[in-house]
XYZ file of C-alpha atoms in Angstrom:
591
model
C 91.085 148.274 90.813
C 89.127 150.747 92.605
C 89.576 154.496 93.086
C 89.004 156.536 96.265
C 86.016 158.263 94.848
C 84.347 155.238 93.537
C 84.872 153.097 96.729
C 81.428 153.164 98.617
C 81.568 153.954 102.348
C 79.689 150.778 103.689
C 82.300 148.417 102.231
C 85.126 150.589 104.325
C 83.183 150.050 107.644
C 83.145 146.305 107.575
C 86.641 145.510 106.401
C 89.835 146.426 108.588
C 92.082 145.975 105.669
C 90.157 147.972 103.278
C 89.994 150.725 106.034
C 93.754 150.756 106.657
C 94.524 150.944 102.662
C 92.061 153.951 102.228
C 93.444 155.719 105.300
C 97.102 155.200 103.987
C 96.105 156.371 100.599
C 94.198 159.470 101.561
C 97.455 161.232 102.627
C 98.212 161.811 99.152
C 95.779 164.339 97.698
C 96.228 162.751 94.106
C 94.140 160.105 92.650
C 94.569 156.949 94.797
C 94.708 153.620 93.221
C 95.247 150.240 95.037
C 94.679 146.622 93.675
C 93.555 143.424 95.504
C 95.047 140.498 93.486
C 95.475 138.218 96.568
C 91.980 137.996 97.896
C 90.774 134.408 97.866
C 88.165 133.426 95.183
C 89.000 136.387 93.055
C 86.708 138.943 91.665
C 83.625 136.368 92.095
C 84.042 136.228 95.773
C 84.690 139.994 96.064
C 81.491 140.647 94.404
C 79.658 138.644 96.955
C 81.326 140.508 99.868
C 80.286 143.981 98.366
C 76.481 142.764 98.304
C 77.002 141.718 101.843
C 78.403 145.070 102.734
C 75.479 146.806 101.183
C 72.912 144.463 102.762
C 72.077 142.768 99.578
C 70.978 139.285 100.408
C 73.476 136.440 99.140
C 73.302 132.837 99.220
C 75.583 130.806 101.185
C 76.129 127.356 100.020
C 78.694 124.468 100.095
C 80.287 125.702 96.861
C 80.971 129.349 97.890
C 81.287 129.144 101.816
C 84.937 128.033 101.935
C 86.037 131.053 99.659
C 83.886 133.437 101.417
C 85.284 132.424 104.706
C 88.833 132.792 103.542
C 88.275 136.101 101.859
C 86.575 137.348 104.987
C 89.500 136.360 107.057
C 91.772 137.932 104.378
C 89.817 141.249 104.694
C 89.492 141.086 108.520
C 85.948 141.365 108.512
C 85.293 140.443 112.256
C 82.709 141.917 114.707
C 84.656 144.854 115.510
C 83.612 146.193 112.149
C 79.943 145.329 112.461
C 77.594 142.975 114.360
C 77.481 139.468 112.829
C 80.073 140.468 110.383
C 81.007 138.176 107.436
C 83.661 136.015 109.448
C 80.865 135.075 112.271
C 78.119 134.105 109.651
C 80.438 132.006 107.348
C 81.701 130.274 110.383
C 78.180 129.447 111.718
C 77.283 128.177 108.460
C 80.465 125.923 108.097
C 79.433 124.099 111.376
C 76.045 123.435 109.869
C 77.676 121.954 106.756
C 79.924 119.861 108.763
C 76.692 117.720 109.731
C 76.072 117.090 106.248
C 77.914 114.375 104.214
C 77.513 115.833 100.774
C 77.820 119.380 101.557
C 81.143 118.464 103.478
C 82.383 116.633 100.734
C 81.553 119.575 98.477
C 83.222 122.183 100.706
C 86.419 119.944 100.879
C 86.440 119.915 96.985
C 86.367 123.724 96.941
C 89.225 123.951 99.516
C 91.643 122.997 96.632
C 91.074 126.425 94.949
C 92.171 128.296 98.303
C 94.177 125.543 99.701
C 96.798 127.731 101.873
C 94.210 129.915 103.351
C 91.864 126.861 104.182
C 94.534 125.092 105.751
C 95.364 128.054 108.052
C 91.776 128.426 109.125
C 91.635 124.443 109.641
C 88.889 124.134 107.196
C 90.342 121.329 105.445
C 90.848 119.215 108.668
C 87.404 119.980 109.900
C 86.176 118.815 106.834
C 88.327 115.510 106.514
C 87.401 114.681 110.186
C 83.748 114.997 109.538
C 83.722 113.011 106.604
C 85.803 110.246 108.194
C 83.446 110.045 111.219
C 80.410 109.749 109.019
C 82.273 107.016 106.819
C 82.757 105.052 109.813
C 79.399 105.339 111.264
C 76.273 103.332 110.149
C 74.486 105.611 107.788
C 71.180 104.196 108.574
C 71.184 105.671 111.992
C 71.415 109.234 110.526
C 69.650 111.399 108.036
C 72.752 111.823 105.962
C 72.036 112.047 102.316
C 73.779 108.894 100.951
C 73.778 108.436 97.009
C 72.730 104.587 97.250
C 69.985 104.966 99.501
C 68.469 107.901 97.688
C 68.477 105.962 94.413
C 67.144 103.015 96.157
C 64.153 104.951 97.611
C 63.402 106.756 94.339
C 63.103 103.633 92.324
C 61.023 101.816 94.833
C 58.396 104.308 95.190
C 55.682 105.171 97.839
C 53.898 102.301 99.630
C 50.177 102.060 100.294
C 48.592 100.511 103.393
C 45.063 100.649 104.078
C 44.747 103.564 101.502
C 47.173 105.726 103.276
C 50.336 106.613 101.345
C 53.674 105.913 103.312
C 57.315 106.337 102.453
C 59.165 103.194 101.147
C 61.267 101.501 103.388
C 64.928 102.723 102.962
C 67.063 100.201 101.085
C 69.892 98.700 103.243
C 73.305 100.608 102.597
C 76.343 98.705 102.027
C 79.640 99.650 103.868
C 81.082 100.802 100.523
C 78.472 103.464 100.080
C 81.089 106.370 100.438
C 83.789 104.707 97.958
C 82.379 106.435 94.912
C 81.620 109.952 96.507
C 85.118 110.429 97.642
C 86.654 108.953 94.289
C 86.429 112.482 92.967
C 88.737 114.019 95.166
C 92.272 114.716 94.183
C 95.123 112.560 95.516
C 96.426 114.832 98.272
C 93.005 115.239 99.950
C 92.191 111.628 99.298
C 95.205 110.398 100.825
C 94.554 112.591 104.086
C 90.949 111.332 104.152
C 91.877 107.668 103.978
C 94.318 108.131 107.019
C 91.778 109.946 108.770
C 89.175 107.066 108.025
C 91.669 104.598 109.283
C 92.449 106.321 112.583
C 88.812 106.670 113.179
C 88.423 102.722 113.234
C 87.574 101.697 109.789
C 88.200 98.206 108.683
C 91.010 97.533 106.562
C 88.672 95.763 104.103
C 86.864 98.872 103.892
C 89.875 101.053 103.146
C 91.224 98.537 100.702
C 87.876 98.576 98.607
C 88.022 102.226 98.507
C 91.373 102.236 97.249
C 90.527 99.952 94.623
C 87.637 102.184 93.536
C 89.905 105.262 93.387
C 92.590 103.411 91.368
C 89.857 102.100 88.652
C 88.912 105.750 88.167
C 92.227 107.506 88.256
C 94.828 105.088 87.482
C 94.093 104.891 83.669
C 97.040 102.859 82.911
C 95.674 100.052 85.163
C 93.443 99.123 82.046
C 96.151 98.916 79.659
C 96.840 95.181 79.291
C 97.198 92.555 76.240
C 94.816 90.369 77.682
C 91.210 90.925 77.844
C 90.359 89.008 81.143
C 91.064 92.144 83.208
C 88.071 93.955 81.572
C 86.112 94.179 84.916
C 88.806 96.309 86.410
C 89.213 98.729 83.623
C 87.140 101.830 84.869
C 84.379 102.969 82.468
C 85.081 105.720 80.063
C 88.632 106.109 81.402
C 91.222 107.053 78.721
C 95.034 106.829 78.714
C 95.541 110.092 77.444
C 94.002 111.901 80.560
C 97.289 111.968 82.449
C 100.857 111.479 81.447
C 102.924 108.722 82.249
C 104.717 110.424 85.179
C 101.600 111.666 86.851
C 100.489 107.892 86.440
C 103.825 106.776 88.031
C 103.489 109.140 91.026
C 99.706 108.172 91.563
C 100.741 104.419 91.485
C 103.464 104.902 94.175
C 101.127 106.961 96.284
C 98.291 104.131 96.293
C 100.830 101.474 97.034
C 101.735 103.255 100.051
C 97.981 103.511 101.070
C 97.129 99.836 100.568
C 96.681 98.120 104.126
C 99.599 95.872 104.834
C 97.318 93.147 106.513
C 97.795 89.907 104.698
C 94.485 88.852 102.805
C 92.851 92.174 102.997
C 93.614 93.579 99.635
C 92.682 90.978 96.863
C 95.665 89.245 95.011
C 94.071 90.279 91.844
C 94.509 93.868 92.394
C 98.001 93.759 93.720
C 99.121 91.796 90.783
C 97.316 94.232 88.533
C 99.272 97.283 90.273
C 102.460 95.145 89.828
C 101.701 94.672 86.323
C 101.243 98.493 85.811
C 104.268 99.422 87.834
C 106.447 97.425 85.511
C 104.750 98.992 82.452
C 105.405 102.485 83.683
C 108.919 101.632 85.156
C 107.945 102.513 88.766
C 110.449 102.650 91.326
C 112.329 99.367 92.329
C 110.876 100.144 95.915
C 107.335 100.311 95.056
C 107.820 97.109 92.766
C 109.522 95.182 95.737
C 106.814 96.233 98.078
C 104.018 94.797 95.844
C 106.075 91.590 95.147
C 106.348 91.125 98.998
C 102.636 91.646 99.646
C 101.878 89.416 96.729
C 104.065 86.576 97.983
C 102.458 86.891 101.537
C 99.305 85.743 100.419
C 100.256 84.035 97.005
C 97.827 81.090 97.816
C 94.992 83.385 96.827
C 96.418 84.317 93.357
C 94.869 82.968 90.227
C 97.001 81.587 87.133
C 95.799 84.370 84.904
C 97.186 87.209 87.059
C 100.509 85.440 87.383
C 101.114 85.609 83.528
C 102.796 88.876 83.574
C 104.256 89.943 80.047
C 107.870 90.719 79.754
C 108.750 94.366 78.873
C 111.785 95.747 77.282
C 113.855 94.795 74.321
C 116.587 92.815 76.021
C 114.144 90.153 77.572
C 113.835 86.855 75.848
C 110.995 84.923 77.519
C 107.230 85.900 76.739
C 106.492 86.263 80.366
C 108.535 87.598 83.510
C 109.758 84.385 84.983
C 112.030 86.333 87.162
C 109.317 88.251 88.946
C 107.229 85.266 89.721
C 110.445 83.687 91.082
C 110.889 86.585 93.439
C 107.135 86.237 94.560
C 107.428 82.599 95.080
C 110.854 83.185 97.141
C 109.070 85.700 99.434
C 106.042 83.124 100.008
C 108.589 80.477 100.712
C 110.303 82.744 103.210
C 107.150 83.768 104.975
C 105.940 80.127 105.055
C 109.385 78.650 106.589
C 109.202 81.417 109.193
C 105.759 80.348 110.121
C 106.710 76.745 110.376
C 110.115 77.690 112.378
C 108.055 79.604 114.687
C 105.600 76.864 115.450
C 107.787 73.879 115.090
C 106.093 70.437 114.187
C 107.558 67.139 113.701
C 107.949 65.943 110.548
C 105.353 63.031 110.855
C 102.659 65.394 112.284
C 103.519 67.973 109.488
C 102.722 65.465 106.758
C 99.331 64.752 108.703
C 98.291 68.301 109.325
C 96.284 68.995 106.039
C 95.185 72.567 107.493
C 98.787 73.865 107.802
C 99.521 72.553 104.522
C 96.759 73.976 102.627
C 98.381 77.317 101.611
C 101.772 75.533 100.596
C 99.589 72.866 98.423
C 97.725 75.565 96.806
C 100.726 77.492 95.872
C 102.316 74.243 94.730
C 99.209 73.406 92.345
C 99.446 77.006 91.347
C 103.182 76.815 90.167
C 102.769 73.713 88.383
C 99.975 75.299 86.220
C 102.104 78.209 85.758
C 105.096 76.090 84.556
C 102.732 74.154 82.449
C 101.612 77.490 80.806
C 105.198 78.915 80.157
C 106.720 75.545 79.312
C 105.962 76.004 75.468
C 108.306 79.176 75.440
C 111.215 78.163 73.518
C 113.375 80.744 74.928
C 112.674 79.502 78.536
C 116.084 78.006 79.786
C 116.139 74.870 81.710
C 117.704 76.431 84.780
C 114.530 78.913 84.900
C 112.368 76.298 84.764
C 114.262 74.017 87.390
C 114.742 76.886 89.793
C 110.928 77.677 89.807
C 109.984 73.892 90.200
C 112.545 73.272 92.723
C 111.366 76.056 95.032
C 108.357 74.151 96.042
C 109.189 71.373 98.869
C 108.515 67.664 98.342
C 105.745 67.850 101.039
C 103.794 70.515 99.311
C 102.951 67.912 96.374
C 100.773 64.834 97.414
C 100.524 63.970 93.816
C 102.853 65.069 91.258
C 100.707 64.818 88.172
C 100.794 68.574 87.909
C 104.797 68.862 87.715
C 104.905 65.807 85.615
C 102.662 67.633 82.896
C 104.641 70.534 83.030
C 107.978 68.834 82.445
C 106.127 66.818 79.699
C 105.134 70.053 77.801
C 108.500 71.655 78.364
C 110.297 68.336 76.771
C 108.037 68.562 74.023
C 108.616 72.131 73.280
C 112.485 71.694 73.667
C 113.437 68.508 71.959
C 117.120 69.713 71.701
C 117.809 69.165 75.266
C 120.499 66.550 76.326
C 119.824 63.535 77.889
C 121.682 64.874 81.082
C 119.267 67.830 80.932
C 116.344 65.741 80.556
C 117.356 63.467 83.469
C 117.843 66.249 85.562
C 114.529 67.937 85.066
C 112.811 64.557 85.764
C 114.496 64.710 89.155
C 111.950 67.249 90.070
C 109.050 64.724 90.141
C 108.595 61.655 91.722
C 107.156 58.571 90.238
C 105.948 57.091 93.403
C 103.378 60.105 93.778
C 101.878 59.395 90.296
C 98.197 58.680 89.760
C 97.138 55.887 87.591
C 96.365 58.127 84.560
C 99.901 59.655 85.117
C 101.668 56.459 85.413
C 99.880 55.094 82.394
C 100.858 58.197 80.264
C 104.349 58.046 81.501
C 105.064 54.479 80.758
C 104.260 55.243 77.040
C 106.043 58.689 76.940
C 108.832 58.378 74.509
C 110.228 61.847 75.624
C 111.111 60.646 79.081
C 114.566 59.134 79.747
C 114.441 55.399 79.784
C 115.484 55.305 83.543
C 112.244 57.094 84.406
C 109.927 54.874 82.472
C 111.640 51.835 84.105
C 111.217 53.543 87.618
C 107.406 54.206 86.660
C 106.955 50.508 85.622
C 108.592 49.218 88.818
C 106.587 51.333 91.121
C 103.277 50.644 89.450
C 104.037 47.020 89.712
C 105.015 47.377 93.330
C 101.706 49.421 94.045
C 99.748 46.672 92.397
C 101.239 43.956 94.437
C 100.825 45.735 97.608
C 97.055 46.437 96.916
C 96.737 42.845 96.007
C 98.439 41.650 98.924
C 96.356 43.734 101.165
C 92.953 42.767 99.689
C 94.050 39.190 99.999
C 95.022 39.557 103.632
C 91.558 41.468 104.354
C 89.734 38.618 102.477
C 91.446 36.091 104.563
C 90.536 37.692 107.660
C 86.709 37.795 106.761
C 86.827 34.170 105.994
C 88.578 33.267 109.040
C 86.155 35.308 111.102
C 82.963 33.690 109.486
C 84.581 30.183 109.950
C 85.422 30.822 113.661
C 81.720 32.194 114.380
C 79.253 29.507 115.090
C 76.352 31.583 115.797
C 73.520 30.991 113.392
C 71.758 34.158 114.111
C 74.698 36.204 113.715
C 75.379 34.606 110.334
C 71.882 35.526 109.303
C 72.160 39.089 110.537
C 75.477 39.555 108.478
C 74.069 37.909 105.013
C 73.386 41.264 103.329
C 76.858 42.702 104.336
C 78.428 39.738 103.050
C 76.762 39.896 99.901
C 77.712 43.485 99.285
C 81.392 42.732 100.096
C 81.195 39.939 97.650
C 80.207 42.055 94.937
C 82.618 44.802 95.819
C 85.517 42.103 95.733
C 84.328 40.975 92.177
C 84.570 44.524 90.836
C 87.979 44.899 92.560
C 89.360 41.691 91.102
C 88.267 42.453 87.450
C 89.881 45.895 87.789
C 93.220 44.497 89.193
C 93.030 41.703 86.430
C 92.682 44.502 83.766
C 95.524 46.548 85.432
C 97.791 43.423 85.361
C 97.154 42.756 81.660
C 97.981 46.549 80.987
C 101.153 46.157 82.893
C 102.139 42.883 81.145
C 101.338 44.767 77.819
C 103.818 47.551 78.793
C 106.517 45.218 80.264
C 106.308 43.093 76.710
C 106.785 46.405 74.600
C 109.764 47.480 77.065
C 111.471 43.913 76.594
C 110.984 44.375 72.639
C 112.747 47.476 72.875
C 115.372 45.898 74.897
C 115.826 43.117 72.135
C 116.135 45.668 69.592
C 118.862 47.509 71.575
C 120.715 44.328 72.152
C 120.769 43.326 68.432
C 122.057 46.892 67.504
C 125.730 47.441 67.602
C 126.511 49.434 70.957
C 122.799 49.773 72.129
C 123.084 47.501 75.175
C 125.744 49.405 76.362
C 123.797 52.564 75.922
C 120.789 51.207 77.632
C 122.964 50.065 80.499
C 124.475 53.567 81.003
C 120.840 54.848 81.281
C 120.000 52.303 83.880
C 122.998 53.319 86.182
C 125.065 50.051 85.488
C 128.610 50.107 84.451
C 129.514 47.183 82.517
C 133.261 46.249 83.116
C 135.294 45.485 80.141
C 136.738 42.150 80.034
C 140.367 41.361 80.341
C 142.342 40.124 77.367
C 143.152 36.888 78.601
C 139.451 36.099 79.362
C 138.002 37.467 75.862
C 138.556 34.070 74.193
C 136.634 32.263 76.691
C 133.415 34.358 76.672
C 130.612 33.252 74.409
C 129.005 36.405 72.900
C 125.604 34.661 72.247
C 125.494 33.486 75.748
C 126.415 36.869 77.269
C 123.622 38.673 75.474
C 121.156 36.254 76.398
C 122.068 36.521 80.145
C 122.101 40.265 80.010
C 118.482 40.286 78.410
C 117.332 37.875 81.186
C 118.683 39.930 83.938
C 116.959 42.887 82.413
C 113.671 40.811 82.378
C 113.989 39.886 85.825
C 114.408 43.642 86.751
C 111.389 44.328 85.012
C 109.057 41.533 86.288
C 110.158 41.683 89.937
C 112.118 44.892 90.460
C 114.666 43.186 92.546
C 117.656 45.351 91.828
C 116.109 48.709 93.103
C 119.500 50.476 92.957
C 119.424 50.681 89.213
C 115.824 52.391 89.511
C 116.709 55.072 91.951
C 117.666 58.673 90.749
C 121.129 59.889 90.679
């Protein structure tokens, strides 16, 4: 508040606004009082302006230049009211600031105090363009003060050469040198800066790294987790009480819109972390759907511990959010199927193309590990387990050891499952694609249906016979080729190779004999179990039903002729023939 008497004359000569106010107030002879509440920067800035009008030296810097420029424009202190008036001098100093990284950043931060006036004078856009241009350029080519470079030089110290002190060689600055500096900006200005950086040609990887750094600093709920494995992603010193849940929700949704859409640019670990936080703070469905689609597009890059998203709310039953992972997997399979549809390949070529199957195989291994991790949950329903496992195509699993392990864990944790449900789950795996260890384990697994055990034994015996036959075929060919050759010199030259092959054959034969003995023991134990079932009343009928045979009930007129003892012996002998030779393959195939 100022009066007409107290107002100094030099102040009126520099400002058109003040001159007009005094001229209007001087018409009234009474005491004049007027107020300047809307001046940008408030009383502190007006004091600097008053000193400038009285030719008192003031210091212009990056912290006060924006408010002074806006206040000068508000008071209309142009050159018509004095040579090199405040508008001209502040504008000149602003242009000098735009050539410096740290000063431009400080000026941009102070724009938030007078954002409306700074937008009208295009100070915000000029600061952002200046910062974006410098962030996209090579900092080693210019003399911009970069924090990482300054620290490296200060720690390295001077270098002496021939007694002459020279400055230390600048430490190479990485592409992420600007991430920490801009992370102090508020979200509206930061969002505009990121968009400007992208328009200036910044790589998506650089933008993603800046967004991750910004999220770790401001999205404090990103560090809230039941697991301790995400400790590296929690910002040091961040507190949950810094912002409320609504602000966190708005911040997360804005960050998700800024994340580059290119596949593989943003780490899946960070995307899954955002999804977990979005579920925790109940973000919008569109935000969660966007995250699920982006994670699904690069699911092959995810890790198991990141997929273990805890269920939230009181209505859920399972420990982990199975439905969320199911949607992510469906997105991946949709993208994968579109890829193969646009690049059609024959089935034989598809099976041989290991490069194109690599992402699908990685996802199959990941899902098998995930199923094994969630299988002990007693509330996990068989339909959920089966739906998640069946989403993976058969060609994506070269070996079915992983899905077998998950099914075995699930059967162990759910002993109350019916026989039909067990067989339904076992149809998810193929006994033909078991390794030797998995086949040995499955043949002795009491939790598996008897039909599956018979299939494992049959295919293992078939595999053994095939390998033995191929070995003897190769051995006969080698002997025939050696007998047909009458060249003594060639025979002498081949002696070391023959000795090596002979040793290899001895080792292979020993291994095959050992495996044959193991199979004979397994078959013997199965036969003993069959004999026990035959002696038990009704046991044989149950076993036949498990194998898929339907035993027809004899007619009344033929019941007197049948010999019960002979009938049991013939049934046992047919079962033994099935185990030994595997001739009846219809009884071994799945329903």
